[in-house]
Short mmCIF file of C-alpha atoms in Angstrom, two decimals:
data_model
loop_
_atom_site.label_atom_id
_atom_site.label_comp_id
_atom_site.label_asym_id
_atom_site.label_seq_id
_atom_site.Cartn_x
_atom_site.Cartn_y
_atom_site.Cartn_z
CA MET A 515 167.80 8.18 1.84
CA GLU A 516 168.39 4.63 2.82
CA SER A 517 171.25 2.80 1.22
CA ARG A 518 170.53 -0.49 -0.68
CA GLN A 519 172.58 -3.73 -0.31
CA GLY A 520 174.40 -5.49 -2.91
CA VAL A 521 174.24 -9.30 -3.59
CA VAL A 522 176.97 -11.46 -4.12
CA TYR A 523 175.79 -14.74 -5.56
CA TYR A 524 178.56 -17.60 -4.72
CA ASP A 525 179.03 -21.43 -5.18
CA GLY A 526 179.02 -23.01 -1.66
CA LEU A 527 179.79 -26.20 -2.76
CA CYS A 528 183.31 -24.98 -4.39
CA LEU A 529 185.86 -24.68 -1.62
CA ALA A 530 187.73 -22.36 -3.22
CA CYS A 531 184.91 -20.03 -3.97
CA SER A 532 183.70 -20.39 -0.21
CA ALA A 533 187.21 -19.68 1.20
CA GLU A 534 187.29 -16.37 -0.88
CA ILE A 535 183.61 -15.25 0.04
CA ASN A 536 184.37 -16.14 3.65
CA HIS A 537 187.49 -14.03 3.42
CA TYR A 538 185.48 -10.80 2.24
CA ARG A 539 182.89 -11.71 4.69
CA LYS A 540 185.38 -10.92 7.51
CA LEU A 541 186.42 -7.42 5.89
CA LYS A 542 185.22 -3.78 6.47
CA GLY A 543 182.64 -3.02 3.85
CA SER A 544 181.11 -6.32 3.77
CA GLU A 545 178.09 -5.33 5.37
CA ARG A 546 177.33 -3.75 2.08
CA PHE A 547 176.36 -6.89 0.64
CA ALA A 548 174.09 -9.89 1.27
CA PHE A 549 175.87 -13.20 0.41
CA VAL A 550 173.53 -15.81 -1.15
CA ASP A 551 174.70 -19.35 -1.73
CA ILE A 552 173.58 -20.42 -5.23
CA THR A 553 173.77 -24.16 -4.26
CA ALA A 554 171.50 -23.83 -1.27
CA ALA A 555 168.35 -25.82 -1.62
CA SER A 556 166.17 -22.71 -0.97
CA PHE A 557 167.81 -20.56 -4.03
CA LYS A 558 165.86 -20.24 -6.80
CA ALA A 559 167.41 -18.16 -9.73
CA ALA A 560 164.53 -17.04 -11.21
CA ASP A 561 163.37 -15.17 -7.99
CA HIS A 562 166.59 -13.12 -8.37
CA GLY A 563 166.23 -12.32 -12.11
CA LEU A 564 169.05 -14.87 -13.04
CA ASP A 565 169.63 -17.67 -15.51
CA PRO A 566 170.09 -20.77 -13.42
CA TYR A 567 172.69 -22.10 -15.60
CA LYS A 568 174.73 -19.12 -16.10
CA VAL A 569 174.73 -18.24 -12.40
CA HIS A 570 176.30 -21.48 -11.66
CA LYS A 571 179.16 -21.22 -14.64
CA VAL A 572 180.08 -17.36 -13.82
CA MET A 573 180.43 -15.04 -10.66
CA HIS A 574 177.52 -12.80 -10.43
CA VAL A 575 177.00 -9.81 -8.05
CA ARG A 576 174.26 -7.23 -7.98
CA ASP A 577 175.81 -3.68 -6.98
CA GLN A 578 173.64 -1.48 -4.64
CA ASN A 579 171.92 0.29 -7.63
CA GLY A 580 170.40 -3.19 -8.84
CA VAL A 581 173.02 -3.66 -11.63
CA LEU A 582 174.12 -6.87 -12.70
CA HIS A 583 177.78 -7.59 -12.88
CA GLU A 584 179.36 -10.91 -14.10
CA GLY A 585 182.63 -12.60 -13.93
CA VAL A 586 185.76 -10.02 -13.39
CA GLU A 587 183.41 -7.15 -13.23
CA ALA A 588 181.74 -9.07 -10.27
CA PHE A 589 185.04 -9.23 -8.36
CA ARG A 590 185.63 -5.68 -9.25
CA THR A 591 182.08 -4.80 -7.92
CA ILE A 592 183.19 -6.29 -4.56
CA TRP A 593 186.61 -4.89 -4.49
CA LYS A 594 185.20 -1.53 -5.06
CA GLU A 595 183.32 -1.60 -1.73
CA LEU A 596 185.94 -3.28 0.52
CA PRO A 597 188.59 -0.62 1.67
CA ARG A 598 191.34 -3.38 1.78
CA TYR A 599 190.75 -4.24 -1.76
CA GLN A 600 190.25 -0.79 -3.32
CA PHE A 601 193.78 -0.47 -4.91
CA LEU A 602 192.85 -3.80 -6.81
CA TRP A 603 189.52 -2.03 -7.97
CA LYS A 604 191.39 0.88 -9.30
CA LEU A 605 194.47 -1.52 -10.74
CA SER A 606 192.15 -3.63 -12.42
CA ASP A 607 190.69 -1.13 -14.62
CA GLY A 608 193.92 -0.66 -16.04
CA ALA A 609 194.63 -1.30 -19.82
CA ILE A 610 197.31 -4.07 -19.01
CA VAL A 611 195.53 -5.65 -15.81
CA ARG A 612 192.29 -6.01 -17.01
CA PRO A 613 193.13 -8.57 -19.97
CA ILE A 614 195.28 -10.55 -17.66
CA LEU A 615 192.51 -10.88 -15.14
CA GLU A 616 189.95 -11.74 -17.77
CA LEU A 617 192.42 -14.26 -19.07
CA GLY A 618 193.03 -15.61 -15.47
CA TYR A 619 189.18 -15.76 -15.07
CA ARG A 620 188.67 -17.60 -18.03
CA VAL A 621 191.47 -20.25 -17.09
CA PHE A 622 189.61 -20.64 -13.69
CA LEU A 623 186.38 -21.34 -15.04
CA VAL A 624 187.55 -24.23 -16.82
CA ALA A 625 189.63 -25.58 -13.82
CA ARG A 626 186.51 -25.17 -11.59
CA PRO A 627 184.64 -28.14 -11.83
CA TYR A 628 187.69 -29.94 -11.14
CA LEU A 629 188.13 -28.20 -7.88
CA PRO A 630 187.44 -29.69 -4.48
CA ARG A 631 183.99 -29.33 -3.57
CA ARG A 632 181.99 -29.94 -0.45
CA LYS A 633 180.59 -33.36 0.00
CA ALA A 634 182.96 -35.16 -2.19
CA LEU A 635 181.75 -33.83 -5.25
CA ASP A 636 178.08 -34.36 -4.41
CA CYS A 637 175.87 -31.72 -6.06
CA SER A 638 172.62 -33.16 -5.28
CA ALA A 639 172.07 -29.57 -3.33
CA SER A 640 172.35 -27.87 -6.92
CA PRO A 641 170.14 -29.02 -10.00
CA TYR A 642 172.59 -26.83 -12.01
CA CYS A 643 175.89 -27.92 -10.61
CA GLU A 644 178.54 -29.48 -13.26
CA VAL A 645 180.88 -32.22 -11.90
CA PRO A 646 183.35 -33.78 -14.66
CA LYS A 647 182.64 -37.52 -14.69
#
């Protein structure tokens, strides 16, 4: 039986997001994922069955079974496949840790538009990118 590859959808204009994804790409287990930059001119959310606005606001990962995960659950899907982070995957399912991660991610989502971006805040490569004015 052929194993399917999962898909990590990430914001290539966000420096922090790109740095985290580049870190994951170097790790054993990362070959289980294709990494798709949602800000690339060639990316069409509808071709992936994604809402174009939502995918730019919240992290999305499609697992090897085709199930779509968002937010903290998207990160947990990545961690589950990376031996180096499986401890975090297990820990993040706990009744105490999970709410803390969810809160932290909500705070990150508020701060994310203000984080440094490639091309000096130029979002012309993405029709859905939101940059504070």
